[in-house]
Amino acid sequence: KGQLVDEKASYSQVTSGKGHNKGEGEKKIELNRRVIEEVINFRKNELASIKSSRSNMRSERRNSPITKISIVGYTNVGKSTLMNALINHANKYPNKNVLARNSLFATLETSTRLISSFPYPSFILTDTVGFVSELPTTLVESFRSTLEEVTESDLIIHVVDISNPNYKKQIETTNNILKDIGVNNIPSIYLYNKYDLLYENPSTLLNKNEMYCSLKNDEDVIEILDFISSSIASTWEKKEVLFPYEYDFYTFVSNNYVKKYSQKENGYQCTVYINPKTKYKYNYLFE
């Protein structure tokens, strides 16, 4: 252990022999060390309790048919802004916004919300801590309970500040940290945010899992929902079905991805991507 130094401490002997003191002869600096060790042990136990609680919640979500999505990215690229934009668009939890601030580690723990916005499939969205280059291993461990959420995801949204001249390095940093915490083979999509701050349009052609956007633009939020929904349903089976009016259409839309629908005499004529985890509920549509 290193030495604990208290510049303001009085090094006169402590005369009390009660409590944690060893008795006459123990110095104040030793008392300070003991208090700090007790605080550290308390925080370790608290962290263990939080990790256990989060593990239980993840177990419940793992068994849910709802898609689980994590937002990742370098610090201050707009991750919490994205979550708030999706929450506000859904308008289901108007008082459940998360902290969005231009400062290092503004988000220090996971913020998880259900995003349910008709006519898009519902999904569970988790915001995470912003990464930085050369993040110390000890700091990664401190956020382990946060980062473990990412390993349970069905889809990762990687938010990038495209206006930052070092954005490629930031992408590499984030991807390296994800690799270090064991994120493997989880589909990812890239949102190149702050597109409106560019002086000229980028010449790079985008892949199908990439999108330019400005989270200040409401129309872009709708396009992002389309983009996320298409990514969620990329491996789902496409069907043409007639959904009867007497059944719950809203829940059907929430469970699946109804690409388009129109009203007919006997129900909604739908082009739909069927969620394999909820398909059993709608077998009557395919008979």
Short mmCIF file of C-alpha atoms in Angstrom, two decimals:
data_model
loop_
_atom_site.label_atom_id
_atom_site.label_comp_id
_atom_site.label_asym_id
_atom_site.label_seq_id
_atom_site.Cartn_x
_atom_site.Cartn_y
_atom_site.Cartn_z
CA LYS A 1 0.00 0.00 0.00
CA GLY A 2 1.08 3.57 -0.54
CA GLN A 3 1.38 5.97 2.31
CA LEU A 4 -1.64 8.01 3.34
CA VAL A 5 -0.72 11.63 3.95
CA ASP A 6 -3.00 14.20 5.58
CA GLU A 7 -1.39 17.63 5.48
CA LYS A 8 -3.91 19.01 7.98
CA ALA A 9 -3.79 16.05 10.35
CA SER A 10 -2.54 16.48 13.87
CA TYR A 11 -0.04 13.78 14.64
CA SER A 12 -0.60 13.95 18.35
CA GLN A 13 -1.59 10.65 19.88
CA VAL A 14 -5.24 9.72 20.23
CA THR A 15 -6.04 9.05 23.84
CA SER A 16 -9.44 7.36 23.45
CA GLY A 17 -9.48 3.59 23.59
CA LYS A 18 -13.09 3.20 22.45
CA GLY A 19 -14.63 2.33 19.07
CA HIS A 20 -12.25 1.51 16.26
CA ASN A 21 -9.23 3.09 17.93
CA LYS A 22 -6.48 0.81 19.05
CA GLY A 23 -6.13 2.96 22.09
CA GLU A 24 -3.44 5.32 23.25
CA GLY A 25 -0.71 5.59 20.67
CA GLU A 26 -2.75 5.47 17.47
CA LYS A 27 -2.30 8.55 15.37
CA LYS A 28 -4.96 10.45 13.45
CA ILE A 29 -3.49 9.42 10.11
CA GLU A 30 -4.16 5.80 11.04
CA LEU A 31 -7.75 6.67 11.89
CA ASN A 32 -8.15 8.30 8.48
CA ARG A 33 -6.83 5.18 6.80
CA ARG A 34 -9.30 3.03 8.73
CA VAL A 35 -12.24 5.28 7.77
CA ILE A 36 -11.23 5.21 4.11
CA GLU A 37 -10.95 1.43 4.14
CA GLU A 38 -14.42 1.18 5.68
CA VAL A 39 -15.85 3.46 2.98
CA ILE A 40 -14.15 1.38 0.26
CA ASN A 41 -15.56 -1.84 1.71
CA PHE A 42 -19.01 -0.26 1.94
CA ARG A 43 -18.85 0.83 -1.71
CA LYS A 44 -17.66 -2.61 -2.79
CA ASN A 45 -20.63 -4.22 -1.04
CA GLU A 46 -22.94 -1.62 -2.55
CA LEU A 47 -21.57 -2.31 -6.04
CA ALA A 48 -22.00 -6.06 -5.52
CA SER A 49 -25.64 -5.47 -4.55
CA ILE A 50 -26.21 -3.28 -7.61
CA LYS A 51 -24.60 -5.87 -9.89
CA SER A 52 -26.81 -8.59 -8.41
CA SER A 53 -29.92 -6.46 -8.89
CA ARG A 54 -28.96 -5.62 -12.48
CA SER A 55 -28.24 -9.28 -13.16
CA ASN A 56 -31.75 -10.20 -12.03
CA MET A 57 -33.29 -7.49 -14.21
CA ARG A 58 -31.23 -8.62 -17.21
CA SER A 59 -32.39 -12.18 -16.64
CA GLU A 60 -36.01 -11.02 -16.81
CA ARG A 61 -35.37 -9.01 -19.98
CA ARG A 62 -33.51 -11.93 -21.54
CA ASN A 63 -36.70 -13.97 -21.43
CA SER A 64 -38.75 -11.13 -22.92
CA PRO A 65 -39.67 -11.20 -26.62
CA ILE A 66 -38.97 -7.47 -26.84
CA THR A 67 -35.74 -6.56 -28.64
CA LYS A 68 -32.98 -5.22 -26.39
CA ILE A 69 -30.86 -2.37 -27.78
CA SER A 70 -27.85 -0.58 -26.28
CA ILE A 71 -26.56 2.85 -27.27
CA VAL A 72 -22.76 3.15 -27.24
CA GLY A 73 -20.23 5.70 -28.40
CA TYR A 74 -17.53 8.14 -27.43
CA THR A 75 -18.33 10.69 -24.75
CA ASN A 76 -20.48 13.69 -25.80
CA VAL A 77 -21.54 12.34 -29.20
CA GLY A 78 -25.29 12.48 -28.44
CA LYS A 79 -26.21 9.12 -26.92
CA SER A 80 -28.49 10.50 -24.19
CA THR A 81 -29.87 13.02 -26.68
CA LEU A 82 -30.84 10.11 -28.93
CA MET A 83 -32.60 8.32 -26.09
CA ASN A 84 -34.50 11.47 -25.10
CA ALA A 85 -35.52 12.09 -28.71
CA LEU A 86 -36.95 8.57 -28.99
CA ILE A 87 -38.70 8.86 -25.61
CA ASN A 88 -40.27 12.20 -26.55
CA HIS A 89 -41.39 10.88 -29.93
CA ALA A 90 -43.06 7.90 -28.31
CA ASN A 91 -44.61 10.35 -25.81
CA LYS A 92 -45.25 7.46 -23.45
CA TYR A 93 -42.88 8.51 -20.68
CA PRO A 94 -42.72 12.33 -20.93
CA ASN A 95 -41.11 12.59 -17.47
CA LYS A 96 -38.60 9.78 -17.95
CA ASN A 97 -35.89 11.63 -19.86
CA VAL A 98 -32.25 10.91 -19.09
CA LEU A 99 -29.44 13.34 -18.37
CA ALA A 100 -27.93 14.87 -21.51
CA ARG A 101 -25.02 17.19 -20.84
CA ASN A 102 -21.84 18.21 -22.66
CA SER A 103 -19.41 16.95 -20.04
CA LEU A 104 -17.18 13.95 -19.45
CA PHE A 105 -19.06 10.93 -18.07
CA ALA A 106 -22.38 12.79 -17.79
CA THR A 107 -23.95 9.33 -17.91
CA LEU A 108 -22.40 7.19 -15.18
CA GLU A 109 -24.92 4.38 -15.02
CA THR A 110 -27.37 2.64 -17.29
CA SER A 111 -30.66 4.28 -18.15
CA THR A 112 -33.14 1.79 -19.56
CA ARG A 113 -36.48 2.73 -21.11
CA LEU A 114 -39.19 0.97 -23.08
CA ILE A 115 -39.66 2.70 -26.43
CA SER A 116 -43.13 2.02 -27.79
CA SER A 117 -44.05 4.21 -30.74
CA PHE A 118 -46.83 3.19 -33.15
CA PRO A 119 -46.44 1.85 -35.82
CA TYR A 120 -42.94 0.65 -34.94
CA PRO A 121 -41.99 -2.47 -32.96
CA SER A 122 -41.38 -1.85 -29.26
CA PHE A 123 -37.85 -2.22 -27.94
CA ILE A 124 -35.96 -1.84 -24.67
CA LEU A 125 -33.30 0.87 -25.01
CA THR A 126 -30.28 1.27 -22.71
CA ASP A 127 -27.99 4.29 -22.62
CA THR A 128 -24.39 3.68 -21.48
CA VAL A 129 -21.37 5.61 -20.23
CA GLY A 130 -19.43 7.55 -22.86
CA PHE A 131 -16.08 6.01 -23.72
CA VAL A 132 -12.76 7.85 -23.96
CA SER A 133 -9.39 6.90 -25.41
CA GLU A 134 -7.00 4.97 -23.19
CA LEU A 135 -9.72 4.30 -20.64
CA PRO A 136 -7.97 2.76 -17.59
CA THR A 137 -8.79 -0.86 -16.87
CA THR A 138 -9.75 0.09 -13.31
CA LEU A 139 -12.28 2.57 -14.64
CA VAL A 140 -13.74 -0.02 -17.00
CA GLU A 141 -14.14 -2.31 -13.99
CA SER A 142 -15.94 0.46 -12.11
CA PHE A 143 -18.52 0.64 -14.89
CA ARG A 144 -18.66 -3.13 -15.35
CA SER A 145 -22.29 -3.30 -14.19
CA THR A 146 -23.12 -0.67 -16.83
CA LEU A 147 -21.14 -2.24 -19.64
CA GLU A 148 -22.46 -5.74 -18.96
CA GLU A 149 -25.82 -4.51 -20.25
CA VAL A 150 -24.29 -4.21 -23.70
CA THR A 151 -23.31 -7.90 -23.82
CA GLU A 152 -27.00 -8.84 -23.42
CA SER A 153 -28.15 -6.73 -26.38
CA ASP A 154 -29.80 -7.93 -29.56
CA LEU A 155 -28.64 -4.79 -31.38
CA ILE A 156 -26.10 -2.03 -30.71
CA ILE A 157 -26.53 1.58 -31.84
CA HIS A 158 -23.11 3.19 -32.18
CA VAL A 159 -23.52 6.99 -32.13
CA VAL A 160 -20.72 8.99 -33.76
CA ASP A 161 -20.06 12.75 -33.83
CA ILE A 162 -19.36 13.05 -37.55
CA SER A 163 -18.40 16.73 -37.11
CA ASN A 164 -15.42 15.80 -34.93
CA PRO A 165 -12.21 15.59 -36.99
CA ASN A 166 -11.11 12.63 -34.87
CA TYR A 167 -14.34 10.67 -35.26
CA LYS A 168 -12.61 7.66 -36.87
CA LYS A 169 -10.30 7.34 -33.88
CA GLN A 170 -13.31 7.62 -31.55
CA ILE A 171 -15.06 4.81 -33.42
CA GLU A 172 -11.95 2.66 -33.08
CA THR A 173 -11.67 3.44 -29.35
CA THR A 174 -15.29 2.50 -28.70
CA ASN A 175 -15.05 -0.72 -30.72
CA ASN A 176 -11.86 -1.72 -28.89
CA ILE A 177 -13.50 -1.24 -25.48
CA LEU A 178 -16.54 -3.24 -26.59
CA LYS A 179 -14.21 -6.02 -27.66
CA ASP A 180 -12.40 -5.85 -24.31
CA ILE A 181 -15.64 -6.36 -22.35
CA GLY A 182 -16.63 -9.35 -24.45
CA VAL A 183 -19.06 -7.89 -26.99
CA ASN A 184 -18.88 -10.27 -29.92
CA ASN A 185 -21.18 -11.03 -32.86
CA ILE A 186 -23.87 -8.52 -31.86
CA PRO A 187 -25.28 -6.65 -34.90
CA SER A 188 -24.41 -2.94 -34.89
CA ILE A 189 -25.73 0.11 -36.68
CA TYR A 190 -23.97 3.47 -36.89
CA LEU A 191 -25.66 6.86 -36.49
CA TYR A 192 -23.39 9.65 -37.73
CA ASN A 193 -24.81 12.49 -35.64
CA LYS A 194 -24.27 16.27 -36.00
CA TYR A 195 -24.36 15.98 -39.76
CA ASP A 196 -25.74 19.55 -39.83
CA LEU A 197 -22.42 20.90 -38.46
CA LEU A 198 -20.37 19.74 -41.44
CA TYR A 199 -19.07 22.41 -43.78
CA GLU A 200 -19.49 20.14 -46.77
CA ASN A 201 -21.19 16.86 -47.49
CA PRO A 202 -18.99 13.80 -46.87
CA SER A 203 -17.97 11.85 -49.95
CA THR A 204 -18.05 8.46 -48.25
CA LEU A 205 -20.86 6.16 -49.35
CA LEU A 206 -22.77 4.60 -46.48
CA ASN A 207 -23.33 0.92 -45.90
CA LYS A 208 -26.80 -0.41 -45.13
CA ASN A 209 -26.02 -0.31 -41.40
CA GLU A 210 -25.01 3.39 -41.42
CA MET A 211 -26.99 6.63 -41.41
CA TYR A 212 -26.27 10.38 -41.31
CA CYS A 213 -28.51 12.35 -38.96
CA SER A 214 -28.99 15.40 -36.80
CA LEU A 215 -30.75 14.68 -33.52
CA LYS A 216 -31.96 18.29 -33.46
CA ASN A 217 -34.15 17.49 -36.46
CA ASP A 218 -37.53 15.88 -35.67
CA GLU A 219 -37.78 14.43 -39.18
CA ASP A 220 -34.47 12.66 -38.67
CA VAL A 221 -35.85 11.03 -35.52
CA ILE A 222 -38.60 9.42 -37.60
CA GLU A 223 -36.00 8.21 -40.11
CA ILE A 224 -33.95 6.82 -37.22
CA LEU A 225 -37.00 4.86 -35.99
CA ASP A 226 -37.40 3.45 -39.51
CA PHE A 227 -33.70 2.59 -39.56
CA ILE A 228 -33.81 0.90 -36.13
CA SER A 229 -36.99 -1.03 -36.97
CA SER A 230 -35.55 -2.32 -40.25
CA SER A 231 -32.41 -3.40 -38.39
CA ILE A 232 -34.44 -5.17 -35.70
CA ALA A 233 -36.43 -7.07 -38.30
CA SER A 234 -33.57 -7.79 -40.71
CA THR A 235 -33.72 -11.54 -39.97
CA TRP A 236 -37.49 -11.80 -39.41
CA GLU A 237 -39.81 -13.53 -41.87
CA LYS A 238 -41.80 -11.28 -44.17
CA LYS A 239 -45.54 -12.03 -44.51
CA GLU A 240 -48.67 -10.63 -46.11
CA VAL A 241 -51.56 -11.05 -43.65
CA LEU A 242 -55.10 -9.83 -43.06
CA PHE A 243 -55.40 -8.88 -39.39
CA PRO A 244 -59.06 -9.06 -38.20
CA TYR A 245 -60.54 -5.94 -36.62
CA GLU A 246 -61.76 -7.87 -33.55
CA TYR A 247 -58.19 -8.54 -32.37
CA ASP A 248 -55.70 -6.17 -30.74
CA PHE A 249 -53.91 -4.54 -33.64
CA TYR A 250 -51.82 -2.24 -31.46
CA THR A 251 -50.21 -5.19 -29.64
CA PHE A 252 -49.64 -6.97 -32.95
CA VAL A 253 -47.79 -3.90 -34.28
CA SER A 254 -45.81 -3.59 -31.04
CA ASN A 255 -44.69 -7.24 -31.17
CA ASN A 256 -43.74 -7.25 -34.86
CA TYR A 257 -42.73 -4.81 -37.57
CA VAL A 258 -45.70 -3.79 -39.68
CA LYS A 259 -44.01 -2.16 -42.64
CA LYS A 260 -47.30 -0.95 -44.12
CA TYR A 261 -50.99 -1.56 -43.66
CA SER A 262 -54.33 -0.49 -45.10
CA GLN A 263 -57.92 -0.90 -44.00
CA LYS A 264 -60.02 -3.50 -45.79
CA GLU A 265 -63.56 -4.75 -45.25
CA ASN A 266 -62.58 -7.50 -42.79
CA GLY A 267 -59.41 -6.10 -41.21
CA TYR A 268 -56.01 -4.57 -41.76
CA GLN A 269 -54.11 -5.78 -44.80
CA CYS A 270 -50.48 -5.84 -43.62
CA THR A 271 -46.99 -6.28 -44.93
CA VAL A 272 -45.32 -7.44 -41.76
CA TYR A 273 -42.03 -8.87 -40.51
CA ILE A 274 -42.90 -11.48 -37.89
CA ASN A 275 -40.98 -11.59 -34.63
CA PRO A 276 -40.04 -15.29 -34.22
CA LYS A 277 -40.42 -14.95 -30.43
CA THR A 278 -44.09 -13.94 -30.72
CA LYS A 279 -45.08 -15.82 -33.88
CA TYR A 280 -46.91 -18.50 -31.85
CA LYS A 281 -49.42 -15.86 -30.73
CA TYR A 282 -50.52 -15.25 -34.31
CA ASN A 283 -50.60 -18.73 -35.83
CA TYR A 284 -54.27 -18.19 -36.65
CA LEU A 285 -53.18 -15.58 -39.23
CA PHE A 286 -51.14 -18.11 -41.20
CA GLU A 287 -53.65 -20.99 -41.34
#
